[in-house]
Coordinates of C-alpha atoms in Angstrom, one line a residue:
X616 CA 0.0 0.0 0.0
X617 CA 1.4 3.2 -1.0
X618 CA 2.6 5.4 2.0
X619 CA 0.1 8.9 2.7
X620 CA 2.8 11.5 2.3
X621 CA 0.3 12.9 5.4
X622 CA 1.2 10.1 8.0
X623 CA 4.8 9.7 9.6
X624 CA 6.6 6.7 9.5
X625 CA 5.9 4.2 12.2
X626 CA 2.2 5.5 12.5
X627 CA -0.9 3.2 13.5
X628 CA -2.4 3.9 10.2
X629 CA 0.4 2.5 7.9
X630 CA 1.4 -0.2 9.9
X631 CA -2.5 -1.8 10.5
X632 CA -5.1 -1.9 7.4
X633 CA -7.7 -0.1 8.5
X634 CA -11.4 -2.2 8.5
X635 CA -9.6 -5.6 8.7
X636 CA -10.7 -7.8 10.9
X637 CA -7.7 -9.4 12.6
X638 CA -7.7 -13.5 14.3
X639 CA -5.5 -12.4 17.0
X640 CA -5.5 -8.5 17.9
X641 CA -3.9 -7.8 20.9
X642 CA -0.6 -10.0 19.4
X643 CA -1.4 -7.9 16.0
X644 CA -1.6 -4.6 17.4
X645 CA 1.8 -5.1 19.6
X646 CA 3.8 -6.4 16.3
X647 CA 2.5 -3.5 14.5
X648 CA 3.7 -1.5 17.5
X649 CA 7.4 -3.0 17.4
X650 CA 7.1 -2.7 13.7
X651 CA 6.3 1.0 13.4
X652 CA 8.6 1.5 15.9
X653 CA 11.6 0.4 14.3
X654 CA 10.8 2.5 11.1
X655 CA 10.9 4.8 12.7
X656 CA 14.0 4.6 14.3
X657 CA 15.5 3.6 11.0
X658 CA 14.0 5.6 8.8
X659 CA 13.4 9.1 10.9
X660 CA 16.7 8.7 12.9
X661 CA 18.8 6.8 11.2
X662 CA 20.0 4.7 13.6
X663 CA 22.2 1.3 13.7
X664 CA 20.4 -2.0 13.6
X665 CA 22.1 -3.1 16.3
X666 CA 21.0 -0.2 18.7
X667 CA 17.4 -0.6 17.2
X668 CA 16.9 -4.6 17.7
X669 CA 18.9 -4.3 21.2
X670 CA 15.9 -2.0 22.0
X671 CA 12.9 -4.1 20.3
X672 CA 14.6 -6.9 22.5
X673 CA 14.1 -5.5 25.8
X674 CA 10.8 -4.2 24.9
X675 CA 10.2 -8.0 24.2
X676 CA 11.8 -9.0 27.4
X677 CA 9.6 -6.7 29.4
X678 CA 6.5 -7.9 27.3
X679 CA 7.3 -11.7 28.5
X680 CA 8.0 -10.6 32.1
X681 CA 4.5 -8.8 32.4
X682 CA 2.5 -11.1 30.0
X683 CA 0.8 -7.7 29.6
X684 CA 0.4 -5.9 26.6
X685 CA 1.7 -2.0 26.4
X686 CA -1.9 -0.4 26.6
X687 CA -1.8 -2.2 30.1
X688 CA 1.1 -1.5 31.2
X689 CA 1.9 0.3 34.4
X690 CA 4.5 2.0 36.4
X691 CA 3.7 -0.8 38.8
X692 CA 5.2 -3.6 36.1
X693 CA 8.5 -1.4 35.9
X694 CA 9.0 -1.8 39.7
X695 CA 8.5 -5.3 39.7
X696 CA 10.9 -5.7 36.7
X697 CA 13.3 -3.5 38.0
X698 CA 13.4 -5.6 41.4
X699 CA 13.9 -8.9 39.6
X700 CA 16.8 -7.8 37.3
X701 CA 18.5 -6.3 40.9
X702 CA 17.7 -8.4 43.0
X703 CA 17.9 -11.7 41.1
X704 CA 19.5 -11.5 37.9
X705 CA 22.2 -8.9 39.7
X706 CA 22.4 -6.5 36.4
X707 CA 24.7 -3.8 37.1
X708 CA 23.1 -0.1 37.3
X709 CA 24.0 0.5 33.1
X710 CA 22.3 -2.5 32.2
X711 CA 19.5 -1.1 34.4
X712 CA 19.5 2.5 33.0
X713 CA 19.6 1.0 29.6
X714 CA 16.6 -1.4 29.7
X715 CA 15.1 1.4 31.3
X716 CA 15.4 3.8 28.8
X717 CA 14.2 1.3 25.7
X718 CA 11.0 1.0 27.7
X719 CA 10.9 5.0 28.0
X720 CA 11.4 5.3 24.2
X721 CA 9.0 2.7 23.7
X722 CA 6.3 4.4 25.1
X723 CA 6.8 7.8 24.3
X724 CA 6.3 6.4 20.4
X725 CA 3.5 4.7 21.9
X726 CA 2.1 7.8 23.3
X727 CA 2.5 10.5 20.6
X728 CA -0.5 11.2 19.1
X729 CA 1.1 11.7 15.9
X730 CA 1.7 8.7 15.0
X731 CA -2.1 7.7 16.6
X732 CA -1.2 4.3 18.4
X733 CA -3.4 5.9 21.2
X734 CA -6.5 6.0 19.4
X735 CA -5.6 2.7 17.6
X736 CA -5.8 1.0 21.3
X737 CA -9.1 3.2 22.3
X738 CA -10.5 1.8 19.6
X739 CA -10.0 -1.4 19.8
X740 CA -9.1 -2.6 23.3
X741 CA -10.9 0.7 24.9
X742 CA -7.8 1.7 26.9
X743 CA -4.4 3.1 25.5
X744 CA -0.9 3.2 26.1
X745 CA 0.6 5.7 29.4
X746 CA 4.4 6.7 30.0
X747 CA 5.7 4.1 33.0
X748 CA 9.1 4.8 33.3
X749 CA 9.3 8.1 35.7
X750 CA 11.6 9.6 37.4
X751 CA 10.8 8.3 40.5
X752 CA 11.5 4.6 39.1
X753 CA 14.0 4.4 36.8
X754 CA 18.0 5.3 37.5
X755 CA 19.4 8.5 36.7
X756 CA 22.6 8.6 35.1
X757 CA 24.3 10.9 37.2
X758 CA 28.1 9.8 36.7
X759 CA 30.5 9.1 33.7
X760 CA 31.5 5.8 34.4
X761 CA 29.0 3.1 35.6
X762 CA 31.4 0.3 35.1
X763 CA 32.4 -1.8 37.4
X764 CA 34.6 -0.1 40.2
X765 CA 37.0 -2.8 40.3
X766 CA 38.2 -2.0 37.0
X767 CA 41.4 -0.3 36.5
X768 CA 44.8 -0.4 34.8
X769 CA 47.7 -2.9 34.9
X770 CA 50.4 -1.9 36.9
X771 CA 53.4 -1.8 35.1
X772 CA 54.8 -5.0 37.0
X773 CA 51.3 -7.0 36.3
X774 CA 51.6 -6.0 32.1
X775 CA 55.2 -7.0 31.7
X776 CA 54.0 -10.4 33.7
X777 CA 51.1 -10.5 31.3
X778 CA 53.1 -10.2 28.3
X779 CA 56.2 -12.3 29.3
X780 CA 53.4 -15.4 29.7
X781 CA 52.2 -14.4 26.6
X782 CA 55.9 -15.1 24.7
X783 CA 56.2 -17.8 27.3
X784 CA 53.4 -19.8 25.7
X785 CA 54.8 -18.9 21.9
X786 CA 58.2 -20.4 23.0
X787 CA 56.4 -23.4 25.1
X788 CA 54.2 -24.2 21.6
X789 CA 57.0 -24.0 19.6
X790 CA 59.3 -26.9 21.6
X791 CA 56.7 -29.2 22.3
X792 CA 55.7 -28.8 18.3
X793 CA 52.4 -28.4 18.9
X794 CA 50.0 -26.5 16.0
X795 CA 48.8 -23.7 18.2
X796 CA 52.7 -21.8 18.2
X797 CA 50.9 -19.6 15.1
X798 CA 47.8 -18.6 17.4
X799 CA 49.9 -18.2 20.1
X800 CA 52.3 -15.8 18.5
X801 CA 49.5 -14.1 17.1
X802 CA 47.6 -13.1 20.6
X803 CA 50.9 -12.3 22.3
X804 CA 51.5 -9.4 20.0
X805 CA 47.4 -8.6 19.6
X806 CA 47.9 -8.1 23.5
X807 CA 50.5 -5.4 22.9
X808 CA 49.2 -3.7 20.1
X809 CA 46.2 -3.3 22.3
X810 CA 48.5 -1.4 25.0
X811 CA 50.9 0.3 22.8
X812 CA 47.9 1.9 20.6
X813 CA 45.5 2.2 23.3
X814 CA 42.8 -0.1 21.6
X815 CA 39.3 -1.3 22.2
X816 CA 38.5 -4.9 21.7
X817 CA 36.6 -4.3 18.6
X818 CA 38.8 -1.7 17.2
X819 CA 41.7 -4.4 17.6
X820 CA 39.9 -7.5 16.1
X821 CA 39.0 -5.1 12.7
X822 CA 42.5 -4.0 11.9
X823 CA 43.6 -4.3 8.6
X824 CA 47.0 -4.5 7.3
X825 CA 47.0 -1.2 5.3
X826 CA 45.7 0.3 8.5
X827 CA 49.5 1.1 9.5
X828 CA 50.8 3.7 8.1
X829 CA 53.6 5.4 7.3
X830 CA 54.1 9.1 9.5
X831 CA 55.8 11.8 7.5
X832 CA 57.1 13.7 11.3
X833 CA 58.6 10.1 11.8
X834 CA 60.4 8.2 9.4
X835 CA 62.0 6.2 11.9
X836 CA 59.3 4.4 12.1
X837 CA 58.8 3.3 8.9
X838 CA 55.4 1.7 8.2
X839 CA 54.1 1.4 11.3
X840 CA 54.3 5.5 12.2
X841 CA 50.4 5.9 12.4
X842 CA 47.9 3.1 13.0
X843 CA 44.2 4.3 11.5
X844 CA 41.5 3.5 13.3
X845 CA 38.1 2.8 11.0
X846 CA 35.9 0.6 13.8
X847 CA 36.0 3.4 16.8
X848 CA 33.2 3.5 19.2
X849 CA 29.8 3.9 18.1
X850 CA 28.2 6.6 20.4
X851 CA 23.7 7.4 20.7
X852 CA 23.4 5.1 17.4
X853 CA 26.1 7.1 15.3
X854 CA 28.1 5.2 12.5
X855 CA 31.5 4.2 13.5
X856 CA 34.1 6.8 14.3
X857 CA 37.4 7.0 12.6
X858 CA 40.5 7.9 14.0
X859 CA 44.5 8.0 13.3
X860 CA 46.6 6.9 16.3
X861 CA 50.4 8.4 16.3
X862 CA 53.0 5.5 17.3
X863 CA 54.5 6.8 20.8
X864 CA 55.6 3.7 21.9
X865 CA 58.5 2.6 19.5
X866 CA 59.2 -0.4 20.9
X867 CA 56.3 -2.1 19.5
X868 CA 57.2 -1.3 15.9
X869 CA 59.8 -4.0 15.3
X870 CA 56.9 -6.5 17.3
X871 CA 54.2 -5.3 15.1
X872 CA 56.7 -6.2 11.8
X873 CA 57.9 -9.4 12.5
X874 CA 54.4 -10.7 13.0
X875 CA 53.4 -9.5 9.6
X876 CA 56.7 -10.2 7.9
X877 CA 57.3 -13.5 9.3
X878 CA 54.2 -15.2 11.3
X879 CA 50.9 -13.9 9.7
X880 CA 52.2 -15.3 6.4
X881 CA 52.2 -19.1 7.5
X882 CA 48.4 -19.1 8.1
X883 CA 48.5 -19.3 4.4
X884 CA 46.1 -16.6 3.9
X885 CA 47.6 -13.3 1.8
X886 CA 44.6 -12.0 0.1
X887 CA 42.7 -11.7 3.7
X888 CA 43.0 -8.1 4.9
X889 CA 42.8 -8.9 8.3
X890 CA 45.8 -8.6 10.7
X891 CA 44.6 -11.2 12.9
X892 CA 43.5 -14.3 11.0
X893 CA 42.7 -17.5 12.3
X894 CA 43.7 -20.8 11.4
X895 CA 40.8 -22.1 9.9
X896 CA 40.5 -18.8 7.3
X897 CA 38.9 -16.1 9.5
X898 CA 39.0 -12.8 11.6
X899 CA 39.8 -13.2 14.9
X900 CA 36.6 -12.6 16.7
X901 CA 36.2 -10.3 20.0
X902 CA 34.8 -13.3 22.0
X903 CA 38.0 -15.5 21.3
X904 CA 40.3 -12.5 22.7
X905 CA 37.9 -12.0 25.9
X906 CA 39.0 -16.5 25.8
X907 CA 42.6 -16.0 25.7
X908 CA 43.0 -12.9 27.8
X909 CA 41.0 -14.8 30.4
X910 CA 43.2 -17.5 30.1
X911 CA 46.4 -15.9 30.4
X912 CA 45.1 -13.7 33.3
X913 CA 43.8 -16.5 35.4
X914 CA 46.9 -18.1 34.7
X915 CA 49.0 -15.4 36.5
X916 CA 46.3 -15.2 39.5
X917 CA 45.7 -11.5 38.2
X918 CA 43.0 -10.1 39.5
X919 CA 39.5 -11.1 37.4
X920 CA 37.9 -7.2 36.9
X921 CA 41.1 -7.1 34.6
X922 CA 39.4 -7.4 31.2
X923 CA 41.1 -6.5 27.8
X924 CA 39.7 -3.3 27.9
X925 CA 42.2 -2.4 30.7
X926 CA 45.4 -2.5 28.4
X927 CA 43.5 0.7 26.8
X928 CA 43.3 1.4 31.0
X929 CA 46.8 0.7 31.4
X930 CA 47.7 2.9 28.0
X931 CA 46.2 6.3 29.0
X932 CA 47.1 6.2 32.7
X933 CA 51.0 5.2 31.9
X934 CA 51.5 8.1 29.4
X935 CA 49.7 10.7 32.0
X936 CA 52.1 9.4 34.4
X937 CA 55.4 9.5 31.9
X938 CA 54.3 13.2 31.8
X939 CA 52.4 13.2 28.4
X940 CA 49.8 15.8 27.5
X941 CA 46.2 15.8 28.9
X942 CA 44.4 16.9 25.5
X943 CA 47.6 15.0 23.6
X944 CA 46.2 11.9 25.1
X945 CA 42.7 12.4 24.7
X946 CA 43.1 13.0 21.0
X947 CA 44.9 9.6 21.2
X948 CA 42.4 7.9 23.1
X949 CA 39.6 9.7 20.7
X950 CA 37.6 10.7 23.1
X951 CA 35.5 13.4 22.8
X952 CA 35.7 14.9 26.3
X953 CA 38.5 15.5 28.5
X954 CA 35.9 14.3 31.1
X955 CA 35.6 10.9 29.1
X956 CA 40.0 10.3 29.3
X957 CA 39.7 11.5 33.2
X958 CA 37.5 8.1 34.0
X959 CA 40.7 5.9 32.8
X960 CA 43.4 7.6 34.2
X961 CA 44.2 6.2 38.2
X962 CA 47.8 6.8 38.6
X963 CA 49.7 3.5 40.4
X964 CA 50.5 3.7 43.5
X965 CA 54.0 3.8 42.1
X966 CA 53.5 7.0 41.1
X967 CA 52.0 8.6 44.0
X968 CA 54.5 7.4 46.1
X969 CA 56.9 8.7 43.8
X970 CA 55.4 12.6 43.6
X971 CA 54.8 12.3 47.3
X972 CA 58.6 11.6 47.6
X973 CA 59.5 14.6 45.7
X974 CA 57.0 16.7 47.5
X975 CA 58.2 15.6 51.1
X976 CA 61.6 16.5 49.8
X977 CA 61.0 20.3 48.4
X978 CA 59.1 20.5 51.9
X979 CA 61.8 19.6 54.0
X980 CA 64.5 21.6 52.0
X981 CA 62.3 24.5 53.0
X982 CA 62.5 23.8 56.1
X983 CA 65.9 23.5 56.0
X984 CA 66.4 26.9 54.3
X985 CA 64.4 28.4 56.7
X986 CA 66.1 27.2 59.8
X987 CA 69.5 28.3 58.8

């Protein structure tokens, strides 16, 4: 059916023929709801798929939980959610705010009378869809990072552990002759790439070789002089964000270069772009790094909030501390917000020992001056 120019996407009218008698309306009307609904996130704001089904799924979730349908929905069915997914499922307060605000969107579509889903429901179930989620329910997101607060960065002595087991398990491979030396090789120098460039787990496992680059203000460097990001953090639904990383640690240069002069070539695969390839053809995948990391970690009896993400930790906190630029490393990090590079950067206790040192001495050398 041809779309009225008169009627915005997503509306009751397009999405339900109107004088049609349907088997099974209350299931009708809600995938007509979810249906409209995601036009309109895709077609009025653009957004990712993934950002739209992740938000069609919780609106599902919540529709099994209640075995209610949204005209009937209350603020009293939030609550009740909300207290099982605390209480029970123990989902940390992002999860929370983020199921929370699908169900928000949700029903302010629901609730618009432009696109008439409210006089749909009148109509034919003689009730209509309110707002539930309220302030007085739902969580506020009142700070920057609602990760979990044992998160934080490697010390230095716990990374050069981490990546000593990592060649450890390359050289181990390689004298016992067993087939994972490749693999092996491969995730010890993934691990410091991922420290040396200040990497995400995604942005890592989507490098491709002509993503190093050559840097004109350093030719010492030779190919491997700028590193250019293409999969950087989607943020509110946007496409992905690009970004060109300077090399300013030089020592993984001659790391990067000998796995893609000498290793990567013995998967046998040189027309894949990837710089991580598996052995049976592939690109390493984001869940198989989370595997290894895990592996390796436990294996040291390092703490367990250590994730991969905390080599990109552990890259921002140890150049603040070797005395690099605030907005330097921000650009590096690509962060939008000074505010955004604060969150990662916890100094070690090395290094607050260290500046207290320093300060205790300038102290007492006053002290000194002023007494004689």
């Amino acid at each position: 059916m041809p779309r009225n120019p008169s009627e915005p996407i997503g509306s009751a009218r397009l999405e339900l023929v109107e004088g049609v008698h349907l088997l099974h309306p209350e299931d009708a009307v809600f995938e007509a709801m979810l249906r409209g609904w995601e036009r309109q996130q895709r077609g009025g704001r653009n957004l990712q798929a993934k950002t739209i089904n992740d938000r069609i799924g919780r609106v599902r979730q919540f529709m099994a939980f209640t075995n209610e349908y949204p005209w009937t929905w209350t603020a009293g069915h939030m609550d009740e959610w909300m207290t099982t997914l605390v209480s029970e499922e123990d989902k940390a307060e992002s999860t929370i705010r983020n199921y929370q605000q699908a169900i928000r969107l949700f029903c302010d579509f629901l609730i618009d009378p432009n696109y008439s889903w409210g006089e749909e429901c009148v109509g034919r179930f003689g009730t209509h869809p309110v707002q539930i989620c309220h302030e007085f329910n739902t969580v506020a997101h009142l700070v920057a990072y609602e990760g979990k607060a044992g998160r934080r960065p490697f010390t230095r002595k716990e990374l050069q552990r981490f990546f000593d087991y990592a060649d450890e398990q390359v050289d181990r491979a390689v004298k016992l002759k067993r087939k994972g030396a490749l693999a092996a090789y491969r995730d010890a120098t993934l691990f410091k790439v991922m420290y040396a460039w200040g990497l995400r787990r995604t942005e890592t496992a989507r490098l491709d070789i002509v993503d190093f680059r050559r840097n004109a203000h350093a030719p010492e460097l030779g190919d491997f002089g700028l590193l250019h990001v293409r999969y950087g953090k989607r943020t509110s639904g946007s496409p992905w964000r690009r970004r060109t990383i300077p090399t300013v640690m030089p020592w993984a240069v001659p790391v990067v270069e000998d796995y893609l002069t000498n290793v990567r070539p013995k998967f046998g695969l040189e027309e894949h772009p990837a710089v991580w390839v598996t052995e049976r053809g592939g690109r390493l995948r984001g869940r198989e790094i989370n595997d290894r990391f895990a592996a390796y970690r436990d294996a040291l009896n390092l703490p367990a909030d250590l994730v991969p993400h905390c080599l990109r930790h552990s890259f921002i906190t140890h150049l603040i501390e070797d005395g690099a630029d605030a907005k330097f490393v921000q650009a590096l990090a690509g962060h939008e917000y000074a505010s955004s590079t604060a969150i990662y950067t916890s100094v070690s206790e090395d290094f607050m020992n260290t500046m207290m040192r320093k300060a205790l001495d300038r102290a007492l050398a006053l002290e000194d001056d002023h007494d004689s």
